Coordinates of C-alpha atoms and ligand atoms in Angstrom, one line a residue:
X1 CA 95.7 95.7 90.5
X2 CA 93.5 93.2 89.7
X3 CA 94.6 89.5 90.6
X4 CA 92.5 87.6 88.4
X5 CA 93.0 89.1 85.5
X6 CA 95.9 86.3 84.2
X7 CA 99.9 86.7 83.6
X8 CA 99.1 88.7 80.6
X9 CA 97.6 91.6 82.7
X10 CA 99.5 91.2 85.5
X11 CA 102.7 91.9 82.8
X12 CA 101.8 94.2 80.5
X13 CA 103.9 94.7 77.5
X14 CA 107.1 95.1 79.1
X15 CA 108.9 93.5 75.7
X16 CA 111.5 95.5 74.1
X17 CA 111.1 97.9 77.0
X18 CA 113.7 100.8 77.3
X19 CA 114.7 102.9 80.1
X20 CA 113.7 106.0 78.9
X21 CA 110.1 104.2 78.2
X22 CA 109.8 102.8 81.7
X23 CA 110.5 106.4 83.2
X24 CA 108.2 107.4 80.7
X25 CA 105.5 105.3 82.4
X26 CA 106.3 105.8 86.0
X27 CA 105.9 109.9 85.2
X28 CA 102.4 109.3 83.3
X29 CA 101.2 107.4 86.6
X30 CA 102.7 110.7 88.8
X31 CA 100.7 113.0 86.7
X32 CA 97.5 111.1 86.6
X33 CA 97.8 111.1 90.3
X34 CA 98.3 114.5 90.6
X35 CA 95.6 116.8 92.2
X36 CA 95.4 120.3 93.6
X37 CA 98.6 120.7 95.2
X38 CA 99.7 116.6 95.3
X39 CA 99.7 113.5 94.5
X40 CA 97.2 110.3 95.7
X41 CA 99.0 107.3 96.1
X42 CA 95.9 105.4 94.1
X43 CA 93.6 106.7 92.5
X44 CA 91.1 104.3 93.6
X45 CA 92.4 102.5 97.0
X46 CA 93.8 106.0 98.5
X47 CA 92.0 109.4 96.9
X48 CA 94.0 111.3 99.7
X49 CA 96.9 112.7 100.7
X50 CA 99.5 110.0 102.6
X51 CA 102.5 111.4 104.4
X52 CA 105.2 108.9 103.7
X53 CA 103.9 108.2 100.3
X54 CA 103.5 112.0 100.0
X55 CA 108.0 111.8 100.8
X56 CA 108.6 109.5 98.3
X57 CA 106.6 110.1 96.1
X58 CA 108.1 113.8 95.5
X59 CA 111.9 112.2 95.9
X60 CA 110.9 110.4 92.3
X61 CA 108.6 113.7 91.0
X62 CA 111.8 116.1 91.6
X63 CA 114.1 114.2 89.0
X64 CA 112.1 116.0 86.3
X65 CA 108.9 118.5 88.0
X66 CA 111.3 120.4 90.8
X67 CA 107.7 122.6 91.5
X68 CA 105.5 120.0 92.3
X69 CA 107.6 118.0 94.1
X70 CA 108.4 121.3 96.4
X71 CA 104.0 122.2 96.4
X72 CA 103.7 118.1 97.1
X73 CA 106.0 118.6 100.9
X74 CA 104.3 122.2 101.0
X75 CA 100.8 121.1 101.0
X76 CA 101.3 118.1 103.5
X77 CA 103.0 120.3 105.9
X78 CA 100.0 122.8 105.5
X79 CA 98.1 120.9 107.4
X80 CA 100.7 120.1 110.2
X81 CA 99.0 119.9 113.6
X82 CA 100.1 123.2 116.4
X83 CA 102.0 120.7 118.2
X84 CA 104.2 119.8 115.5
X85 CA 102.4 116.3 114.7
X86 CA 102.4 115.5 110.5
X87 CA 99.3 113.7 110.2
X88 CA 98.8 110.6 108.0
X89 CA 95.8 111.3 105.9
X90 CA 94.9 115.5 104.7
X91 CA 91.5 114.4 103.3
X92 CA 90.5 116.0 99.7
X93 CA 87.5 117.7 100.3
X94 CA 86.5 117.0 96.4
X95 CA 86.7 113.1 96.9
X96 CA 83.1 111.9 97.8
X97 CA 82.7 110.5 101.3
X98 CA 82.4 107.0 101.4
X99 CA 85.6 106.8 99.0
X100 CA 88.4 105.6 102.0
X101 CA 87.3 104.4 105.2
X102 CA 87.8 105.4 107.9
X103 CA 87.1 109.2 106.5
X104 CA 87.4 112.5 107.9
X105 CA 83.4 111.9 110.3
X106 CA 85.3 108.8 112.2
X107 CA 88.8 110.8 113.1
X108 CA 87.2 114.2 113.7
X109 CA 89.9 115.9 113.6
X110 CA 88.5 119.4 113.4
X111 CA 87.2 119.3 117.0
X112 CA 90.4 118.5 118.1
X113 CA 93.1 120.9 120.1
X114 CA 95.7 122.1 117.8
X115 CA 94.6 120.6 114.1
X116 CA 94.1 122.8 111.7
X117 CA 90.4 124.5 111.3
X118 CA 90.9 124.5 107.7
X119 CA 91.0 121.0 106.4
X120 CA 90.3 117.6 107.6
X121 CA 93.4 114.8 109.0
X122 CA 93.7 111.9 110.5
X123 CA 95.2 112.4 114.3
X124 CA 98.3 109.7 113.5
X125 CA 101.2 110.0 111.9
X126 CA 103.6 108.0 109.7
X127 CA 107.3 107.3 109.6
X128 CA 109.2 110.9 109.4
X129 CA 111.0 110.1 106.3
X130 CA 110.5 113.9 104.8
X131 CA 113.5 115.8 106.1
X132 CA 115.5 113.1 104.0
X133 CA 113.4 113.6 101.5
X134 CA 113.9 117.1 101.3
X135 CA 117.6 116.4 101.6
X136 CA 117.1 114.3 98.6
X137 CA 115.6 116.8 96.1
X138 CA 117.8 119.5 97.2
X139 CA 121.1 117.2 96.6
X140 CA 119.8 116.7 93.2
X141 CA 118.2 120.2 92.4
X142 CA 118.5 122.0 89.4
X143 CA 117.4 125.6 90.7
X144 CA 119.7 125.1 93.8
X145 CA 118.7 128.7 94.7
X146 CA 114.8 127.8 94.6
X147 CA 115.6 124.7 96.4
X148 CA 117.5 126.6 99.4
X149 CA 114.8 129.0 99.5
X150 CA 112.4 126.1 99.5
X151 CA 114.3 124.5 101.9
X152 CA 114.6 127.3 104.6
X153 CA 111.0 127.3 104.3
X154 CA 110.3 124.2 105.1
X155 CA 112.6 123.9 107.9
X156 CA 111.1 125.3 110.7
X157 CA 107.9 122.4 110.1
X158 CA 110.6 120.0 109.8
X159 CA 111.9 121.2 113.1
X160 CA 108.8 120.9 114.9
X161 CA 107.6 117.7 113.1
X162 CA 110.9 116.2 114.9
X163 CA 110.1 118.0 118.2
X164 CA 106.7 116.1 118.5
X165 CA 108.6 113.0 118.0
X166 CA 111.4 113.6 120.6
X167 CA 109.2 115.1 123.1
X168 CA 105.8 114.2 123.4
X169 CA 105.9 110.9 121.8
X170 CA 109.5 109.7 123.2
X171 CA 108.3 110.3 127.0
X172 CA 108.4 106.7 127.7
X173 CA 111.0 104.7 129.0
X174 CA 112.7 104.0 126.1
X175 CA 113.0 107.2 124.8
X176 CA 112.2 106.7 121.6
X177 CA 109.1 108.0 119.6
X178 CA 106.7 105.6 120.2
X179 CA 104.0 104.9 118.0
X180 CA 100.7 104.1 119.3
X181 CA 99.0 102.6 116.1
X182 CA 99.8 99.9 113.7
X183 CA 98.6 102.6 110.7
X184 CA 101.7 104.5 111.9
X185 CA 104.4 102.3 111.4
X186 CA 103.5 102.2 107.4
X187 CA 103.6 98.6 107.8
X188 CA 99.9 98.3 109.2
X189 CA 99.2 94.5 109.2
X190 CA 103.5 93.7 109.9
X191 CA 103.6 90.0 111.8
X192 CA 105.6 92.4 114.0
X193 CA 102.4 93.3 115.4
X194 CA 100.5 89.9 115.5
X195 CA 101.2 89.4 119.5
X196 CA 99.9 92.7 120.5
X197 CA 97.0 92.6 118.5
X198 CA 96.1 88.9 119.7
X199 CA 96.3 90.3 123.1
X200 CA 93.8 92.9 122.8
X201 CA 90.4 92.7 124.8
X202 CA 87.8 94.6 122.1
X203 CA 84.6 95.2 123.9
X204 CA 81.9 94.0 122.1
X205 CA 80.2 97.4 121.9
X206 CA 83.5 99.2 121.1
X207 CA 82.3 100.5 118.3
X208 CA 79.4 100.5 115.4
X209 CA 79.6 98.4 112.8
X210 CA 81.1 99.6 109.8
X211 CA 82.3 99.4 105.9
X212 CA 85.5 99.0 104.4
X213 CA 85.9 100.1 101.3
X214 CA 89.5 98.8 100.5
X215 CA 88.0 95.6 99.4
X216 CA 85.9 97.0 96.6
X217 CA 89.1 98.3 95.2
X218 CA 91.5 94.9 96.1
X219 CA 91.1 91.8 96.0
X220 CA 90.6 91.2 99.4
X221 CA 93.3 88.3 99.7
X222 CA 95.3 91.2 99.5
X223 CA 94.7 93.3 101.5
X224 CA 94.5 92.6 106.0
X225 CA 91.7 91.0 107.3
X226 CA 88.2 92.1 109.1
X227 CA 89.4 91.2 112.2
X228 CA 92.7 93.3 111.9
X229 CA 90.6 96.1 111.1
X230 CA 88.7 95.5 114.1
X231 CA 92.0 96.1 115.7
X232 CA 92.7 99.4 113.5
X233 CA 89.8 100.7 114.5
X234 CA 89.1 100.0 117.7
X235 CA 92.9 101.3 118.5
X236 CA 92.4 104.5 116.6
X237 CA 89.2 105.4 118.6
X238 CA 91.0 104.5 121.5
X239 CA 93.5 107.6 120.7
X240 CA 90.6 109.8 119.3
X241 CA 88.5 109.2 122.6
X242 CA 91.4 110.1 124.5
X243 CA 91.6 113.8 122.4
X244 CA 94.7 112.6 121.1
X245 CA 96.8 113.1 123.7
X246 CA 100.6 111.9 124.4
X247 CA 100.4 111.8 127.8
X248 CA 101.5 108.7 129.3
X249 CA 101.1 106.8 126.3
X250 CA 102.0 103.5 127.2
X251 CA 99.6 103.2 130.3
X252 CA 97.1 104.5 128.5
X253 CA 97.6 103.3 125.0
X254 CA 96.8 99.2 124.4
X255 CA 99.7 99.8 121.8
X256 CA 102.1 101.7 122.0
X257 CA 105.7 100.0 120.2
X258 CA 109.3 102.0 119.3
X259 CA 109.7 100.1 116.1
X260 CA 113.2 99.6 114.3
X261 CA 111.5 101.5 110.8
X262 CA 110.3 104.6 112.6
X263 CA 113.0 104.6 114.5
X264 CA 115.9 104.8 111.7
X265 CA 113.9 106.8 109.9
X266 CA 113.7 109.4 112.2
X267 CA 117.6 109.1 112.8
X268 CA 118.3 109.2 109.3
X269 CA 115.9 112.5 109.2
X270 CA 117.4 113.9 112.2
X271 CA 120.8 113.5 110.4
X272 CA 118.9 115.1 107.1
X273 CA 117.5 117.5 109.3
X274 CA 121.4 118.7 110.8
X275 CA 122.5 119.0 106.8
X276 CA 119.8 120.9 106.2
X277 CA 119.9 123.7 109.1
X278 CA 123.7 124.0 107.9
X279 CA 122.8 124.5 104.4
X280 CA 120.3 127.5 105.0
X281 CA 122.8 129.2 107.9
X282 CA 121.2 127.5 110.7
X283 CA 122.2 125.8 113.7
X284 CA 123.1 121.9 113.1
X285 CA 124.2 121.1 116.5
X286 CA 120.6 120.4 117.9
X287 CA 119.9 117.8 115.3
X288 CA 123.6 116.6 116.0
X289 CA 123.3 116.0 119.5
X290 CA 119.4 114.9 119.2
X291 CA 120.9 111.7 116.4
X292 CA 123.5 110.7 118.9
X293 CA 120.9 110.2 121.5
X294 CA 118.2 108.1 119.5
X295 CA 121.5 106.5 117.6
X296 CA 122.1 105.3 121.5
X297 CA 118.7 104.8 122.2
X298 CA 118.3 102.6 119.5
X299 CA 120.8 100.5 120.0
X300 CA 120.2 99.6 124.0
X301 CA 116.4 99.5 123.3
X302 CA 115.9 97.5 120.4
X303 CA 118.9 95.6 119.6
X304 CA 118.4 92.3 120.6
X305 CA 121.8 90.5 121.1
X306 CA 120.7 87.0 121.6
X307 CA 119.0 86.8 118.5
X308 CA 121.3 88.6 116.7
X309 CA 118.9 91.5 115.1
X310 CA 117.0 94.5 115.6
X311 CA 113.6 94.4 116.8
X312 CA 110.4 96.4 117.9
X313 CA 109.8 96.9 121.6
X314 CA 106.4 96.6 123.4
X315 CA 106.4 99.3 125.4
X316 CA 103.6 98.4 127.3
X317 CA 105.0 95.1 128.2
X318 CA 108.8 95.8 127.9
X319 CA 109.1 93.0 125.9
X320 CA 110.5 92.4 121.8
X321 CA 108.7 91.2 119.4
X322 CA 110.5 88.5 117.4
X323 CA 108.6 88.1 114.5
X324 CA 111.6 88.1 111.4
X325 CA 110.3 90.8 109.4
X326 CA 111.9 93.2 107.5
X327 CA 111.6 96.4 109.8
X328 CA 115.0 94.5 111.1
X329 CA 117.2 96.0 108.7
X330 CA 115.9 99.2 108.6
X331 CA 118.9 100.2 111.2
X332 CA 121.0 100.3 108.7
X333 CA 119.9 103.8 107.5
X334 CA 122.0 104.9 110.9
X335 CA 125.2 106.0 109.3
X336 CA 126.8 105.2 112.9
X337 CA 125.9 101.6 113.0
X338 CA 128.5 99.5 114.3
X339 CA 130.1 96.9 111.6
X340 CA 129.0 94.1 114.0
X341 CA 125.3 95.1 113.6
X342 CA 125.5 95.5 109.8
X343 CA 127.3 92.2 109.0
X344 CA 124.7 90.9 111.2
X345 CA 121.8 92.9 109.1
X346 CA 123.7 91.5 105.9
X347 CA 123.8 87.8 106.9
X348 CA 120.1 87.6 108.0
X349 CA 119.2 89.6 104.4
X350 CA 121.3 87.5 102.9
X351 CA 120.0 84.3 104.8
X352 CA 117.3 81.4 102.9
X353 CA 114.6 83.2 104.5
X354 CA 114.8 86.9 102.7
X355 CA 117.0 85.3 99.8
X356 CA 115.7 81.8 99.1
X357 CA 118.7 79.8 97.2
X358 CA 117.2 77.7 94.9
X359 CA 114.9 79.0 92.2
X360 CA 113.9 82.7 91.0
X361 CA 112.4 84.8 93.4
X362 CA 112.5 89.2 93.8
X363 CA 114.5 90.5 97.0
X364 CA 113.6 91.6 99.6
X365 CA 110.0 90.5 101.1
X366 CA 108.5 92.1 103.6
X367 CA 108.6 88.5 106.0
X368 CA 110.9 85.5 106.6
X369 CA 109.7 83.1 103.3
X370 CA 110.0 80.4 106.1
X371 CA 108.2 81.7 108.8
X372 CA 104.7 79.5 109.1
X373 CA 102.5 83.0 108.4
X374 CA 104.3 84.2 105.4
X375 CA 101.7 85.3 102.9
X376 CA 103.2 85.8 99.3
X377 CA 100.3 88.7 98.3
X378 CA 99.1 89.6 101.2
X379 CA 100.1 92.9 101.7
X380 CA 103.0 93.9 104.6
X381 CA 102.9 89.6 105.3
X382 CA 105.5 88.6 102.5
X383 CA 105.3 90.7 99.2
X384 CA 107.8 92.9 98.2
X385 CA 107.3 96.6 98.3
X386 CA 109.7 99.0 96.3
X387 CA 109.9 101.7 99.4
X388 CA 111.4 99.0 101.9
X389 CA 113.7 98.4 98.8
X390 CA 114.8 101.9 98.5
X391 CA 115.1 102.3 102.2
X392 CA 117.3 99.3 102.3
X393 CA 119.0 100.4 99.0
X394 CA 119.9 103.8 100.9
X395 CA 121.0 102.2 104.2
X396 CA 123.4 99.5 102.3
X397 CA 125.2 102.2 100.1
X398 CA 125.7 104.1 103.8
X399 CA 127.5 101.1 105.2
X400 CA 129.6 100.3 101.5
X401 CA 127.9 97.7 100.7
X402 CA 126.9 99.0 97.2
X403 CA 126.9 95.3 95.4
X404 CA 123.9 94.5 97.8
X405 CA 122.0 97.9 97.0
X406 CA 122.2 97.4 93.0
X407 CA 121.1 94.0 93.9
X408 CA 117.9 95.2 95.4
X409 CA 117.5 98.2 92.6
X410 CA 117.4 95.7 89.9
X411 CA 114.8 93.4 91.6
X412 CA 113.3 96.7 92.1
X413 CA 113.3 97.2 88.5
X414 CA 112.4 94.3 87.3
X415 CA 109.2 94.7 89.4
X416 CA 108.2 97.1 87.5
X417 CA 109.2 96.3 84.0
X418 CA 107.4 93.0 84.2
X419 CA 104.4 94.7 86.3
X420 CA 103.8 97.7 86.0
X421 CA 103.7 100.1 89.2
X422 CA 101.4 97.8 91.2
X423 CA 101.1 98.6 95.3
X424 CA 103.5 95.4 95.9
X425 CA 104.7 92.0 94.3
X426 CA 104.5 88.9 95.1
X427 CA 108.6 87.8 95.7
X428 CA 108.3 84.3 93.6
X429 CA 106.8 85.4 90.4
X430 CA 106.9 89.1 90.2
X431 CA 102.7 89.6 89.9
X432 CA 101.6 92.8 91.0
X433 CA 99.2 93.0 93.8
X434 CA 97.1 96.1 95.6
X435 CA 96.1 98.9 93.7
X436 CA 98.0 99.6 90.4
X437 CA 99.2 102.4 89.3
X438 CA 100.6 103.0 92.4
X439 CA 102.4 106.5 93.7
X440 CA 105.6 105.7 95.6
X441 CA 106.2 102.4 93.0
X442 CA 106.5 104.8 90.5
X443 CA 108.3 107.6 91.6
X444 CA 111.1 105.1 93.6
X445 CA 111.5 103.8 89.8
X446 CA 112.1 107.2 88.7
X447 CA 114.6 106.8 91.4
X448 CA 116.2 104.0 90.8
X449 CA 116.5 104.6 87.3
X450 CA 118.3 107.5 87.7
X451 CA 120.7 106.8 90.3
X452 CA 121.5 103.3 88.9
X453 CA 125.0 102.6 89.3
X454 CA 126.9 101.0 86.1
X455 CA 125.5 102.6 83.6
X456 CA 122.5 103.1 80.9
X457 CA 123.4 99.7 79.4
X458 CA 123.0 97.6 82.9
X459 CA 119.9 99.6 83.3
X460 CA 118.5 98.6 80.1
X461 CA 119.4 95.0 80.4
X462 CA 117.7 94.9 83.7
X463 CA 114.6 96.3 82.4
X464 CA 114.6 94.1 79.7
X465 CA 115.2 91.3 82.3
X466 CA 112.0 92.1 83.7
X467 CA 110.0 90.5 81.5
X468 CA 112.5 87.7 80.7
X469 CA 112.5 86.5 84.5
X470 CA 108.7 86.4 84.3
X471 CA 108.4 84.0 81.8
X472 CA 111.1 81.6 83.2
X473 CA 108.9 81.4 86.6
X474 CA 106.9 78.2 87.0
X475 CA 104.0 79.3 88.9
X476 CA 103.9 75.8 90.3
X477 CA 107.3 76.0 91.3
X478 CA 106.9 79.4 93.0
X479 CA 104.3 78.0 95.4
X480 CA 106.3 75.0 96.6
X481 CA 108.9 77.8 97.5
X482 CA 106.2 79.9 99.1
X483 CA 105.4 76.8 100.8
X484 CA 107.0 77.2 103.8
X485 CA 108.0 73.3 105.1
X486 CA 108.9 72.4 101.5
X487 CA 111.5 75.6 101.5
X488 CA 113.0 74.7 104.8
X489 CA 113.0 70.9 103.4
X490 CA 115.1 72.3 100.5
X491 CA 118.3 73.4 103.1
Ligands
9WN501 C1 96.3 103.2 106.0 C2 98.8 104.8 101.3 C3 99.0 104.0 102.6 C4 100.5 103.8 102.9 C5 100.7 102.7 104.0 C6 99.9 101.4 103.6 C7 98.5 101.7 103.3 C8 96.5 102.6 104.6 C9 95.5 101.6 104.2 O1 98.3 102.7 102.3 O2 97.9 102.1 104.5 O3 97.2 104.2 106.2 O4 94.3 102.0 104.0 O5 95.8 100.4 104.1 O6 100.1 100.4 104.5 O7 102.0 102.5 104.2 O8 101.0 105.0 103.4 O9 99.6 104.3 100.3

């Protein structure tokens, strides 16, 4: 979405705006999206297919297109790599090359050992969020027998996406699947990963020189800078060079990190992915005993008990990262979490720096509003993003906290009433920023809309809401809270 375009633009016509209307919109963005067999997340920043976004997106789609959103999981898993690997980009052969960078010439994925011959992928993946997405769509299916039909189809890939992630990649001390990119986490520029990505040594003749294109699509302010794409790509060639191999990732890796999103993610999917085998007659116990042991995992590796919260471990170093960010709440998508962890969770979501106190602002941004780097546009520094919102959403409802979930679904909504389905919004005045027209933004609405608790009528009034809570920001107001020392002054 364009930036410069003035509040007008940035909020179109959301007046008068009804439920039924909003849905309305969010499904005409899905089905210009669409292509041969799924859905782009943009179709100007990202003419491919994404994994995660690929997940959520058909979560939203299967509320009212039960076949697409079925083809949508089908076709990613199509080009699911021998060893079990989902990868994080299946390039369209029909989009022109030059479109995304880096493209299907820099991974090469074609002369590598066990990707399919067929079509082109990246050789990373992204958080495992489908077997709960598939859990998702068949809890909500119409054509339950299609869907269990569908669904003991797609198990065996779910299976052995999860296999790759307990075996290969969670060989490391930890054992937990690391990831050895920051592309994989979902969160690519995250502070999380600002201290391992100071710390690298990039050899001047690392690599050619090269275009992004992103930046012809966003406004750049938006979007991470040159030099952390000096750090994208110099770590993906790293793992290309190497023939994408698992083996001893974190002495041969420069990152390699078990993150608190992946990591719940995959929990949550393992605990999909046990529902799942029992609903199609097949053996749950594996995925049972596999979520007790990352459930376990997760809590002696990345819960850090002096400061209170979850965070991602360096695996090459051992150490945490601290960076307050909000890949610390993502733990509570473990239905086991212990109550101490989640009141913990609840009072640092709850806390000045995720919920300022004074003054209108959208829950929840991506980083602490008071920490000295937070960025209100730029991308995974500050703005909010509606599938951390329905992650969160999920995980609070798990652990009854309900009030907090509806909470974050109306901000959600309002987002997007007062919007549009922009990429991500700045927390203070609701503008869009990214790419609009955005996949996951509008199939999570789709989502939101129609699991809303308390009714059609508090639906509408939050929609309506949208567009009133626009027009009461003070854009001059919103920076002083953006502004970090003036916020901490405030308390
Ligand atoms: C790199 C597609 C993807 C999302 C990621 C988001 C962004 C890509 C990029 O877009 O990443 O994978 O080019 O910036 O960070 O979460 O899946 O929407």
């Amino acid at each position: 979405m364009s930036t410069d375009t003035g509040p007008q633009a940035r909020h179109p016509s959301a007046d008068g705006l009804e439920p039924a209307e909003l849905e309305g919109r969010a499904r005409a963005v899905l089905d210009a999206n669409w292509r041969i067999g799924f859905t782009v997340p943009s179709a100007s920043l990202y003419p491919h297919q994404w994994s995660w976004d690929s997940a959520f997106i058909s979560i939203g789609r299967s509320w009212f297109d039960e076949a697409r959103a079925r083809q949508e999981l089908m076709t990613l898993f199509d080009a699911q790599w021998v060893d079990g690997r989902l990868p994080h980009i299946v390039f369209n052969p029909a989009v022109p090359r030059g479109a995304y960078f880096p493209g299907p010439g820099f991974w090469r994925s074609r002369r590598a050992a066990g990707a399919p011959r067929d079509r082109s992928t990246s050789g990373i993946t992204q958080p495992p969020i489908h077997a709960r997405a598939a859990l998702e769509m068949h809890r909500h299916a119409s054509d339950i027998e299609g869907s269990r039909a569908w669904l003991r189809a797609l198990y065996p890939r779910l299976d052995a996406q999860h296999r790759y992630l307990d075996g290969a990649r969670s060989t490391n001390p930890s054992g937990l699947p690391a990831i050895v990119h920051p592309w994989e986490s979902g969160l690519d520029n995250s502070p999380v990963w600002d201290r391992i990505l100071a710390g690298l040594t990039i050899p001047p003749d690392a690599f050619p020189r090269f275009r992004r294109f992103d930046t012809a699509h966003a406004d750049a302010a938006d979007r991470p800078t040159d030099s952390d794409y000096n750090a994208f790509v110099y770590l993906a060639l790293r793992y290309r060079d190497a023939g994408y191999s698992d083996a001893d990732l974190a002495a041969t890796m420069p990152f390699a990190v078990a993150g608190p999103l992946f990591v719940a993610i995959h929990l949550w999917s393992t605990h999909a992915l046990a529902e799942i085998a029992q609903i199609i007659g097949a053996d749950p116990r594996p995925h049972a005993e596999a979520a007790e042991r990352i459930h376990a995992a997760m809590l002696d590796q990345l819960w850090d008990p002096a400061a209170q919260r979850f965070l991602a471990r360096n695996l090459v170093t051992g150490e945490l990262e601290p960076e307050e960010t909000i890949v610390s709440f993502a733990p509570l998508l473990d239905p086991d979490l212990p109550r101490s962890s989640v009141e913990a969770i609840v009072a640092d979501l709850e806390s000045a720096c995720f919920h300022p106190i004074e003054g209108p602002h959208y829950v929840v941004p991506t980083y602490s509003v008071r920490a000295p780097g937070f960025d209100r546009r730029r991308y995974w520094r500050g703005p909010v993003w509606l599938n951390t919102n329905w992650l969160l959403a999920a995980g609070l409802r798990q652990h009854d906290r309900s009030d907090l979930a509806s909470e974050i679904a109306a901000s959600s909504l309002e987002l997007v009433a007062g919007a549009g389905f922009a990429e991500y919004f700045d927390p203070f005045d609701g503008a869009g920023h990214g790419s609009a027209d955005f996949g996951w933004s509008a199939a999570l609405a789709v989502d939101f809309l129609r699991q809303a608790s308390g009714g059609r009528s508090r639906v509408r009034a939050i929609v309506r809401a949208g567009r009133k809570h626009h027009e009461e920001v003070d854009p001059g107001a919103a920076q002083a809270q953006a502004d970090p020392v003036s916020t901490a002054a405030r308390h």
